[in-house]
Amino acid sequence: MGRVKQDFVFHRDFKKEYPIITHGEGVYLFDDTGKKFLDACSGAVAANLGHGIASIGDAMAEQAKKAAFVHTMRFETKALHELAEKIGIMAPGYLNKVYFTTGGSEANESAMKLARQYHRDAGRPQKHIVIGRWQSYHGNTIGSLSAGGDVKRRHAYTPNLLNYAHVYSPYCHRCPYGREQDDCLTKQNWTCVADIERTILELGPENVSAFIAEAIVGSQQGAVPPPPGYFEKIRELCDRYQIILILDEVMTGFGRTGTHFATEQLGIEPDIITFGKGVSAGYAPLAGMIVHERLIDGLIQNSDGKFIHGYTYSGHPVAVAAGLAALEVYESDNVLENVNEQGNYLVGLLLELKQKHTCISDVRGRGLLIGIELVKDREQDLLFKPSEKAAETINSIAMELGAVFYPGTGSIDSINGEHLIISPPLNVKKTDIDEIVRILDESLSIFKSQLRKDETVEIAK
Ligand code: PMP
């Protein structure tokens, strides 16, 4: 029953063909036919410094030559201490202890398990339920998928998922509760927050262990920041009911939104921040969590100093060396300043593009994590059908033209809602932003004319 043995890769999609990338340079990737792609989404909002940075590659090679692997059950390395210190100092308030994993899914698993163990050992053994939010993404392992709220990703595994609860996130552009943002802000009675309290009370606060949320909703909604004051209210609820607040900064951490962590813009201190992607600028699989001293005190007092968890590759020396070298480049290249400058410039151009294309219904985000919501017609508020695959098709057109974006679907209710994320490397130049917007503009025009042709054929049938 064999097939011809000629391609051994388990592809993401067996019906698609993928360009073979031979190398990258700055914001560009090059394939084996010589075609170049402007990486307008940093891969998956991970390659945050672009490609081909020799100092990061050299640091990894140096570490590999010294000690490629030690097991953190028995040994640590200087690089591990140095990177933990840098991140701990960068993180807000009492978030001081840094735990490393290899990916964001594992980081969120670790955070949810730590919350559970912390409560159990402090004499609150019933606390085990995590509350997550619909249209949020926390990873693809069973625990992280259970906390996330993307129905498309969840439904194949629904019988395997943990019994976690979900509430709606505040997508004020199309409030799931039908409220107007100004009304919520002036009256200070937020239905989305009241719904969280109702959920906690219904589950029984004695059963709720953690609340997890993306600081700014990334891949599932397309860069949606929270309304001002939202997380302060969440913090109050978590304090009232002894719930660990986990902020997922896997996508937003390390300067992506214009500050080291997006948390700094939210006016609160979570109990755990999870991170990934940008920490090594994509040069090595590295992620983790930054933990509040309060939880560490709990571990020391109630758990004999041990978190019952761990991965073989936690704190892998070569990955950690990549992280250290990447953070040095963020600093030496003054990346934060560039994010704010280029982010503002990009948003300005996108707002102009919105005037031209009635298929753009919203431009949002922070720093260089920018999203556009796509609709069939803004004036009539006509949505694309999911089968039209608008975001994916526009991105395919853009790839033909030489730029790659991060398309997503289901931003409104997990089924409807199309968006593109524009998140170039944080050291992007103004001329690159011009090129990104030029290609996006052309892609939208081509897509619209294709759509018109299809509709004419449909009517003619
Ligand atoms: N959380 C968020 C907010 C993410 O964007 C992602 C990845 N897109 C993850 C978690 C999962 O990270 P990973 O794919 O590295 O496991």
Short mmCIF file of C-alpha atoms and ligand atoms in Angstrom, two decimals:
data_model
loop_
_atom_site.label_atom_id
_atom_site.label_comp_id
_atom_site.label_asym_id
_atom_site.label_seq_id
_atom_site.Cartn_x
_atom_site.Cartn_y
_atom_site.Cartn_z
CA MET A 1 0.00 0.00 0.00
CA GLY A 2 3.04 2.24 -0.24
CA ARG A 3 3.31 5.58 -1.93
CA VAL A 4 6.30 6.60 -3.99
CA LYS A 5 8.91 7.71 -1.51
CA GLN A 6 9.74 11.22 -2.57
CA ASP A 7 8.48 13.71 0.02
CA PHE A 8 8.85 12.84 3.68
CA VAL A 9 7.47 16.02 5.24
CA PHE A 10 4.23 15.92 7.25
CA HIS A 11 2.98 19.19 5.79
CA ARG A 12 0.68 21.64 7.55
CA ASP A 13 -1.67 21.18 4.59
CA PHE A 14 -1.10 18.26 2.24
CA LYS A 15 -3.03 20.04 -0.50
CA LYS A 16 -0.73 23.02 -0.57
CA GLU A 17 2.68 23.64 -2.03
CA TYR A 18 5.20 25.59 -0.04
CA PRO A 19 8.08 27.73 -1.32
CA ILE A 20 11.44 26.40 -0.10
CA ILE A 21 13.26 29.19 1.69
CA THR A 22 17.00 29.19 1.24
CA HIS A 23 17.91 32.26 3.27
CA GLY A 24 16.76 35.54 4.71
CA GLU A 25 18.21 39.01 5.00
CA GLY A 26 16.64 41.74 7.12
CA VAL A 27 12.90 41.81 6.46
CA TYR A 28 13.23 39.63 3.34
CA LEU A 29 13.05 35.87 2.79
CA PHE A 30 14.35 34.27 -0.43
CA ASP A 31 13.19 30.98 -1.96
CA ASP A 32 15.04 28.49 -4.15
CA THR A 33 13.69 30.08 -7.34
CA GLY A 34 15.15 33.43 -6.34
CA LYS A 35 11.77 34.96 -5.46
CA LYS A 36 11.81 37.29 -2.47
CA PHE A 37 9.11 37.83 0.14
CA LEU A 38 8.84 40.83 2.42
CA ASP A 39 8.11 39.19 5.79
CA ALA A 40 5.31 41.56 6.86
CA CYS A 41 4.27 39.31 9.76
CA SER A 42 7.66 38.18 11.13
CA GLY A 43 6.71 34.59 10.28
CA ALA A 44 4.15 34.16 13.02
CA VAL A 45 4.99 37.36 14.91
CA ALA A 46 8.17 35.58 16.00
CA ALA A 47 11.10 36.67 13.78
CA ASN A 48 10.98 40.06 15.45
CA LEU A 49 14.44 41.20 14.36
CA GLY A 50 14.34 39.88 10.83
CA HIS A 51 16.75 37.43 9.31
CA GLY A 52 20.46 36.84 9.09
CA ILE A 53 21.70 38.48 12.30
CA ALA A 54 25.20 37.04 12.68
CA SER A 55 25.65 37.95 16.37
CA ILE A 56 22.70 35.73 17.36
CA GLY A 57 23.90 32.82 15.22
CA ASP A 58 27.43 33.22 16.62
CA ALA A 59 26.21 33.28 20.22
CA MET A 60 24.28 30.04 19.63
CA ALA A 61 27.31 28.38 18.04
CA GLU A 62 29.59 29.51 20.88
CA GLN A 63 27.21 28.09 23.49
CA ALA A 64 26.82 24.83 21.55
CA LYS A 65 30.61 24.46 21.51
CA LYS A 66 30.79 25.03 25.30
CA ALA A 67 27.87 22.96 26.66
CA ALA A 68 25.02 22.10 24.35
CA PHE A 69 22.73 20.57 26.94
CA VAL A 70 22.42 20.26 30.70
CA HIS A 71 19.40 18.93 32.55
CA THR A 72 17.88 21.59 34.80
CA MET A 73 17.03 18.93 37.41
CA ARG A 74 20.73 18.79 38.18
CA PHE A 75 22.59 21.67 36.53
CA GLU A 76 22.19 25.26 35.42
CA THR A 77 24.24 27.48 33.11
CA LYS A 78 25.52 31.03 33.28
CA ALA A 79 23.45 31.86 30.18
CA LEU A 80 20.28 30.69 31.96
CA HIS A 81 20.97 33.01 34.92
CA GLU A 82 21.85 35.95 32.69
CA LEU A 83 18.74 35.69 30.54
CA ALA A 84 16.44 35.14 33.54
CA GLU A 85 17.92 38.25 35.15
CA LYS A 86 17.41 40.38 32.03
CA ILE A 87 13.80 39.28 31.67
CA GLY A 88 13.07 39.58 35.39
CA ILE A 89 14.36 43.16 35.43
CA MET A 90 12.37 44.00 32.31
CA ALA A 91 9.12 42.57 33.74
CA PRO A 92 6.82 44.75 35.83
CA GLY A 93 6.60 44.79 39.64
CA TYR A 94 7.08 41.63 41.59
CA LEU A 95 7.16 39.35 38.57
CA ASN A 96 10.69 38.14 39.16
CA LYS A 97 11.18 34.45 38.59
CA VAL A 98 11.58 33.19 35.04
CA TYR A 99 10.76 29.63 33.97
CA PHE A 100 11.72 28.53 30.46
CA THR A 101 9.94 26.25 28.01
CA THR A 102 10.38 25.68 24.29
CA GLY A 103 7.07 27.14 23.03
CA GLY A 104 4.12 29.30 23.99
CA SER A 105 1.74 26.34 24.36
CA GLU A 106 4.06 24.81 26.96
CA ALA A 107 4.40 28.19 28.65
CA ASN A 108 0.64 28.43 29.13
CA GLU A 109 0.42 24.78 30.25
CA SER A 110 3.08 25.56 32.84
CA ALA A 111 1.25 28.67 34.06
CA MET A 112 -2.08 26.88 34.44
CA LYS A 113 -0.45 23.96 36.24
CA LEU A 114 1.45 26.28 38.56
CA ALA A 115 -1.78 28.08 39.46
CA ARG A 116 -3.42 24.76 40.30
CA GLN A 117 -0.50 23.47 42.37
CA TYR A 118 -0.21 26.78 44.22
CA HIS A 119 -3.86 26.65 45.30
CA ARG A 120 -3.80 22.96 46.15
CA ASP A 121 -0.77 23.29 48.38
CA ALA A 122 -2.18 26.42 50.06
CA GLY A 123 -5.23 24.42 51.20
CA ARG A 124 -7.62 25.24 48.35
CA PRO A 125 -7.68 21.78 46.72
CA GLN A 126 -10.91 22.28 44.79
CA LYS A 127 -9.56 25.13 42.67
CA HIS A 128 -8.83 23.65 39.26
CA ILE A 129 -10.98 25.34 36.60
CA VAL A 130 -9.40 27.86 34.23
CA ILE A 131 -11.56 30.57 32.70
CA GLY A 132 -10.47 31.57 29.20
CA ARG A 133 -12.07 33.71 26.51
CA TRP A 134 -13.71 32.92 23.19
CA GLN A 135 -11.74 33.98 20.11
CA SER A 136 -8.47 33.73 22.02
CA TYR A 137 -5.50 31.50 21.35
CA HIS A 138 -3.16 30.05 23.94
CA GLY A 139 -1.64 27.12 22.06
CA ASN A 140 -2.38 23.68 20.69
CA THR A 141 -1.54 21.28 23.52
CA ILE A 142 -4.66 19.90 25.19
CA GLY A 143 -4.51 22.20 28.24
CA SER A 144 -3.76 25.34 26.24
CA LEU A 145 -6.35 24.43 23.62
CA SER A 146 -8.90 23.89 26.39
CA ALA A 147 -8.24 27.40 27.67
CA GLY A 148 -8.34 28.93 24.19
CA GLY A 149 -11.54 29.82 22.46
CA ASP A 150 -11.13 29.20 18.75
CA VAL A 151 -13.91 26.81 17.77
CA LYS A 152 -12.21 25.80 14.50
CA ARG A 153 -9.14 24.62 16.35
CA ARG A 154 -11.10 23.06 19.21
CA HIS A 155 -13.92 21.15 17.54
CA ALA A 156 -11.90 18.18 16.25
CA TYR A 157 -10.84 17.52 19.84
CA THR A 158 -13.90 18.59 21.80
CA PRO A 159 -14.25 15.20 23.58
CA ASN A 160 -10.60 15.43 24.72
CA LEU A 161 -10.71 18.98 26.04
CA LEU A 162 -10.68 19.88 29.73
CA ASN A 163 -13.78 21.23 31.33
CA TYR A 164 -12.69 24.88 31.31
CA ALA A 165 -15.06 27.84 31.11
CA HIS A 166 -15.14 30.67 28.55
CA VAL A 167 -16.38 34.23 28.45
CA TYR A 168 -16.38 36.75 25.61
CA SER A 169 -13.45 39.09 25.23
CA PRO A 170 -14.22 42.78 24.73
CA TYR A 171 -14.30 43.12 20.95
CA CYS A 172 -15.81 46.60 21.23
CA HIS A 173 -15.80 47.13 17.46
CA ARG A 174 -18.58 44.50 17.40
CA CYS A 175 -19.47 44.02 21.04
CA PRO A 176 -20.71 40.42 21.53
CA TYR A 177 -23.16 41.82 24.09
CA GLY A 178 -24.42 44.53 21.74
CA ARG A 179 -23.12 47.39 23.90
CA GLU A 180 -21.45 50.63 22.74
CA GLN A 181 -17.96 51.17 24.12
CA ASP A 182 -18.66 54.80 25.12
CA ASP A 183 -21.72 53.69 27.04
CA CYS A 184 -19.71 51.11 29.01
CA LEU A 185 -16.99 53.64 29.75
CA THR A 186 -19.27 56.47 30.87
CA LYS A 187 -21.64 54.34 32.93
CA GLN A 188 -18.89 52.02 34.11
CA ASN A 189 -21.20 49.04 33.93
CA TRP A 190 -19.53 46.55 31.69
CA THR A 191 -21.54 43.54 30.60
CA CYS A 192 -18.39 41.61 29.64
CA VAL A 193 -16.95 42.01 33.14
CA ALA A 194 -20.29 41.23 34.83
CA ASP A 195 -20.39 38.05 32.76
CA ILE A 196 -17.03 36.98 34.15
CA GLU A 197 -18.25 37.45 37.72
CA ARG A 198 -21.45 35.56 36.90
CA THR A 199 -19.34 32.71 35.47
CA ILE A 200 -17.14 32.61 38.58
CA LEU A 201 -20.18 32.51 40.86
CA GLU A 202 -21.86 29.85 38.79
CA LEU A 203 -18.76 27.62 38.80
CA GLY A 204 -18.21 28.40 42.47
CA PRO A 205 -15.19 30.57 43.29
CA GLU A 206 -13.80 27.68 45.34
CA ASN A 207 -13.43 25.76 42.05
CA VAL A 208 -11.82 28.48 39.92
CA SER A 209 -8.05 28.41 39.75
CA ALA A 210 -7.02 30.89 37.05
CA PHE A 211 -8.19 33.41 34.47
CA ILE A 212 -6.13 33.54 31.29
CA ALA A 213 -6.23 36.25 28.63
CA GLU A 214 -4.06 37.61 25.87
CA ALA A 215 -2.94 41.14 26.71
CA ILE A 216 -3.93 42.08 23.16
CA VAL A 217 -5.85 39.42 21.26
CA GLY A 218 -3.57 38.26 18.46
CA SER A 219 -4.09 35.52 15.91
CA GLN A 220 -7.78 34.84 16.58
CA GLN A 221 -9.05 38.40 16.43
CA GLY A 222 -6.34 40.30 14.65
CA ALA A 223 -4.64 42.62 17.17
CA VAL A 224 -7.53 43.76 19.36
CA PRO A 225 -6.44 45.78 22.42
CA PRO A 226 -8.69 45.86 25.51
CA PRO A 227 -10.75 48.98 26.26
CA PRO A 228 -9.18 51.21 28.93
CA GLY A 229 -9.87 49.94 32.44
CA TYR A 230 -10.86 46.39 31.43
CA PHE A 231 -7.92 44.60 32.99
CA GLU A 232 -8.15 46.67 36.18
CA LYS A 233 -11.62 45.25 36.62
CA ILE A 234 -10.36 41.74 35.91
CA ARG A 235 -7.60 42.21 38.47
CA GLU A 236 -10.20 43.23 41.09
CA LEU A 237 -12.30 40.14 40.35
CA CYS A 238 -9.27 37.86 40.55
CA ASP A 239 -8.27 39.37 43.90
CA ARG A 240 -11.81 39.12 45.25
CA TYR A 241 -12.12 35.42 44.41
CA GLN A 242 -8.48 34.30 44.84
CA ILE A 243 -7.96 33.56 41.17
CA ILE A 244 -4.53 33.59 39.51
CA LEU A 245 -4.40 36.08 36.64
CA ILE A 246 -2.31 34.82 33.72
CA LEU A 247 -1.56 37.29 30.94
CA ASP A 248 -0.50 35.59 27.74
CA GLU A 249 2.19 37.79 26.16
CA VAL A 250 3.50 35.10 23.83
CA MET A 251 2.74 37.36 20.89
CA THR A 252 2.91 40.77 22.55
CA GLY A 253 6.08 40.48 24.65
CA PHE A 254 9.54 41.91 23.98
CA GLY A 255 8.64 45.21 22.40
CA ARG A 256 6.03 44.13 19.86
CA THR A 257 3.44 46.61 21.12
CA GLY A 258 5.81 49.50 21.88
CA THR A 259 6.72 48.61 25.48
CA HIS A 260 8.73 45.63 26.75
CA PHE A 261 5.48 43.95 27.73
CA ALA A 262 1.96 45.05 26.78
CA THR A 263 1.12 44.60 30.47
CA GLU A 264 2.85 47.92 31.10
CA GLN A 265 0.06 49.61 29.12
CA LEU A 266 -2.73 47.89 31.04
CA GLY A 267 -2.13 49.42 34.47
CA ILE A 268 -2.10 46.12 36.38
CA GLU A 269 0.25 43.48 37.67
CA PRO A 270 -0.76 39.96 36.67
CA ASP A 271 0.38 36.92 38.70
CA ILE A 272 2.02 35.26 35.72
CA ILE A 273 3.11 36.56 32.31
CA THR A 274 3.73 33.94 29.64
CA PHE A 275 6.07 34.76 26.77
CA GLY A 276 7.56 33.16 23.65
CA LYS A 277 8.24 34.09 20.05
CA GLY A 278 10.03 37.48 20.35
CA VAL A 279 12.26 36.44 23.26
CA SER A 280 14.69 34.74 20.86
CA ALA A 281 13.41 36.73 17.85
CA GLY A 282 12.59 33.33 16.35
CA TYR A 283 16.23 32.18 16.27
CA ALA A 284 15.55 29.29 18.66
CA PRO A 285 12.49 27.60 20.18
CA LEU A 286 12.29 29.49 23.44
CA ALA A 287 9.38 30.63 25.61
CA GLY A 288 8.40 30.63 29.27
CA MET A 289 6.66 32.34 32.14
CA ILE A 290 7.53 35.12 34.58
CA VAL A 291 6.10 34.42 38.00
CA HIS A 292 5.08 36.75 40.83
CA GLU A 293 7.07 36.41 44.07
CA ARG A 294 3.84 35.55 45.88
CA LEU A 295 3.55 32.26 44.02
CA ILE A 296 7.23 31.46 44.60
CA ASP A 297 6.74 32.09 48.35
CA GLY A 298 3.82 29.67 48.19
CA LEU A 299 6.01 27.02 46.54
CA ILE A 300 8.71 27.44 49.15
CA GLN A 301 6.31 27.41 52.12
CA ASN A 302 3.75 24.84 51.01
CA SER A 303 5.30 22.71 48.26
CA ASP A 304 8.75 21.89 49.61
CA GLY A 305 10.18 24.35 47.06
CA LYS A 306 9.15 22.29 44.05
CA PHE A 307 6.89 22.86 41.06
CA ILE A 308 5.78 19.37 40.00
CA HIS A 309 6.45 19.93 36.31
CA GLY A 310 9.34 20.29 33.85
CA TYR A 311 10.56 19.60 30.32
CA THR A 312 13.80 18.06 29.08
CA TYR A 313 14.54 21.20 27.08
CA SER A 314 13.55 23.79 29.73
CA GLY A 315 16.29 26.42 29.68
CA HIS A 316 18.18 24.73 26.83
CA PRO A 317 21.58 26.47 26.80
CA VAL A 318 21.68 27.13 23.05
CA ALA A 319 18.12 28.52 23.02
CA VAL A 320 18.87 30.67 26.06
CA ALA A 321 22.05 31.97 24.39
CA ALA A 322 19.92 32.93 21.40
CA GLY A 323 17.56 34.81 23.75
CA LEU A 324 20.42 36.71 25.38
CA ALA A 325 21.91 37.69 22.02
CA ALA A 326 18.48 38.75 20.71
CA LEU A 327 17.81 40.96 23.75
CA GLU A 328 21.18 42.62 23.17
CA VAL A 329 20.17 43.49 19.62
CA TYR A 330 16.77 44.84 20.78
CA GLU A 331 18.68 47.15 23.11
CA SER A 332 21.56 48.18 20.83
CA ASP A 333 19.24 48.86 17.89
CA ASN A 334 16.88 50.95 20.04
CA VAL A 335 14.02 48.84 18.79
CA LEU A 336 11.31 50.20 21.12
CA GLU A 337 11.64 53.69 19.67
CA ASN A 338 11.43 52.29 16.15
CA VAL A 339 8.30 50.26 16.98
CA ASN A 340 6.44 53.37 18.08
CA GLU A 341 7.63 55.47 15.15
CA GLN A 342 6.98 52.87 12.44
CA GLY A 343 3.79 51.66 14.12
CA ASN A 344 2.29 55.15 13.99
CA TYR A 345 3.43 55.55 10.40
CA LEU A 346 1.89 52.20 9.42
CA VAL A 347 -1.45 52.98 11.08
CA GLY A 348 -1.56 56.35 9.31
CA LEU A 349 -1.09 54.69 5.93
CA LEU A 350 -3.66 51.98 6.73
CA LEU A 351 -6.25 54.58 7.70
CA GLU A 352 -5.68 56.21 4.28
CA LEU A 353 -6.08 52.78 2.68
CA LYS A 354 -9.35 52.37 4.58
CA GLN A 355 -10.70 55.44 2.77
CA LYS A 356 -9.91 53.81 -0.55
CA HIS A 357 -11.05 50.24 0.18
CA THR A 358 -14.53 49.76 1.63
CA CYS A 359 -13.51 46.20 2.52
CA ILE A 360 -11.45 47.49 5.45
CA SER A 361 -13.85 48.01 8.36
CA ASP A 362 -11.37 48.51 11.20
CA VAL A 363 -7.71 49.30 11.76
CA ARG A 364 -6.50 48.51 15.30
CA GLY A 365 -3.60 47.35 17.40
CA ARG A 366 -0.60 48.71 19.26
CA GLY A 367 2.99 49.32 18.22
CA LEU A 368 3.79 46.97 15.35
CA LEU A 369 1.00 44.49 16.11
CA ILE A 370 -1.63 45.90 13.78
CA GLY A 371 -4.78 44.24 12.48
CA ILE A 372 -7.32 45.10 9.83
CA GLU A 373 -10.83 43.65 9.81
CA LEU A 374 -12.06 42.77 6.32
CA VAL A 375 -15.70 42.88 5.23
CA LYS A 376 -17.42 42.67 1.88
CA ASP A 377 -18.77 46.16 2.20
CA ARG A 378 -18.21 48.51 5.10
CA GLU A 379 -21.16 50.83 4.44
CA GLN A 380 -23.66 47.97 4.35
CA ASP A 381 -21.77 46.04 7.04
CA LEU A 382 -21.83 43.04 4.75
CA LEU A 383 -19.56 40.23 5.96
CA PHE A 384 -17.63 37.79 3.83
CA LYS A 385 -18.90 34.23 3.90
CA PRO A 386 -16.33 31.94 5.55
CA SER A 387 -16.28 29.90 2.32
CA GLU A 388 -14.96 32.95 0.46
CA LYS A 389 -11.73 32.66 2.47
CA ALA A 390 -11.15 36.38 2.05
CA ALA A 391 -8.16 36.84 4.35
CA GLU A 392 -6.36 33.74 3.12
CA THR A 393 -6.96 34.62 -0.53
CA ILE A 394 -5.74 38.19 -0.08
CA ASN A 395 -2.61 36.84 1.58
CA SER A 396 -2.02 34.40 -1.31
CA ILE A 397 -2.28 37.29 -3.76
CA ALA A 398 0.14 39.29 -1.63
CA MET A 399 2.60 36.37 -1.62
CA GLU A 400 2.47 36.32 -5.40
CA LEU A 401 3.27 40.04 -5.30
CA GLY A 402 6.10 39.47 -2.81
CA ALA A 403 4.85 40.06 0.74
CA VAL A 404 3.48 37.76 3.40
CA PHE A 405 0.86 38.73 6.01
CA TYR A 406 -0.77 36.76 8.85
CA PRO A 407 -4.38 36.00 7.82
CA GLY A 408 -7.06 34.83 10.25
CA THR A 409 -10.73 33.93 10.32
CA GLY A 410 -13.50 33.75 12.90
CA SER A 411 -12.58 37.01 14.61
CA ILE A 412 -16.22 37.96 15.24
CA ASP A 413 -17.71 34.72 16.55
CA SER A 414 -15.22 31.97 15.68
CA ILE A 415 -17.03 31.43 12.35
CA ASN A 416 -17.46 34.87 10.77
CA GLY A 417 -14.90 37.62 10.65
CA GLU A 418 -11.82 37.93 8.46
CA HIS A 419 -8.66 39.77 9.34
CA LEU A 420 -5.03 40.28 8.44
CA ILE A 421 -2.27 40.95 10.93
CA ILE A 422 0.55 43.22 9.85
CA SER A 423 3.50 42.72 12.16
CA PRO A 424 6.84 43.22 10.42
CA PRO A 425 10.16 42.82 12.25
CA LEU A 426 10.55 45.51 14.89
CA ASN A 427 13.60 47.02 13.19
CA VAL A 428 11.64 47.57 9.96
CA LYS A 429 12.39 50.74 7.98
CA LYS A 430 9.96 53.36 6.69
CA THR A 431 10.63 52.30 3.10
CA ASP A 432 9.69 48.70 4.01
CA ILE A 433 6.41 49.94 5.49
CA ASP A 434 5.71 51.82 2.24
CA GLU A 435 6.32 48.60 0.31
CA ILE A 436 4.09 46.56 2.67
CA VAL A 437 1.19 48.99 2.24
CA ARG A 438 1.72 49.23 -1.52
CA ILE A 439 1.48 45.43 -1.88
CA LEU A 440 -1.52 45.28 0.46
CA ASP A 441 -3.27 47.98 -1.57
CA GLU A 442 -2.66 46.10 -4.82
CA SER A 443 -3.71 42.76 -3.29
CA LEU A 444 -7.02 44.22 -2.08
CA SER A 445 -7.72 45.68 -5.54
CA ILE A 446 -6.95 42.37 -7.28
CA PHE A 447 -9.09 40.46 -4.77
CA LYS A 448 -12.04 42.79 -5.29
CA SER A 449 -11.88 42.48 -9.05
CA GLN A 450 -11.69 38.66 -8.76
CA LEU A 451 -14.69 38.72 -6.44
CA ARG A 452 -16.68 40.86 -8.88
CA LYS A 453 -15.90 38.41 -11.68
CA ASP A 454 -17.03 35.45 -9.54
CA GLU A 455 -20.24 37.25 -8.61
CA THR A 456 -21.01 38.02 -12.27
CA VAL A 457 -20.53 34.34 -13.12
CA GLU A 458 -22.82 33.42 -10.20
CA ILE A 459 -25.58 35.78 -11.40
CA ALA A 460 -25.20 34.56 -15.01
CA LYS A 461 -25.73 30.93 -13.93
N1 PMP B 1 -0.31 32.24 22.93
C1 PMP B 1 -0.39 33.14 21.96
C2 PMP B 1 -1.01 34.47 22.26
C3 PMP B 1 0.09 32.85 20.69
O1 PMP B 1 -0.01 33.78 19.72
C4 PMP B 1 0.67 31.60 20.44
C5 PMP B 1 1.20 31.24 19.06
N2 PMP B 1 0.57 31.82 17.98
C6 PMP B 1 0.72 30.67 21.49
C7 PMP B 1 0.25 31.02 22.72
C8 PMP B 1 1.30 29.29 21.27
O2 PMP B 1 2.67 29.35 21.10
P1 PMP B 1 3.45 28.15 20.37
O3 PMP B 1 2.93 28.03 19.00
O4 PMP B 1 4.89 28.59 20.46
O5 PMP B 1 3.21 26.92 21.19
#
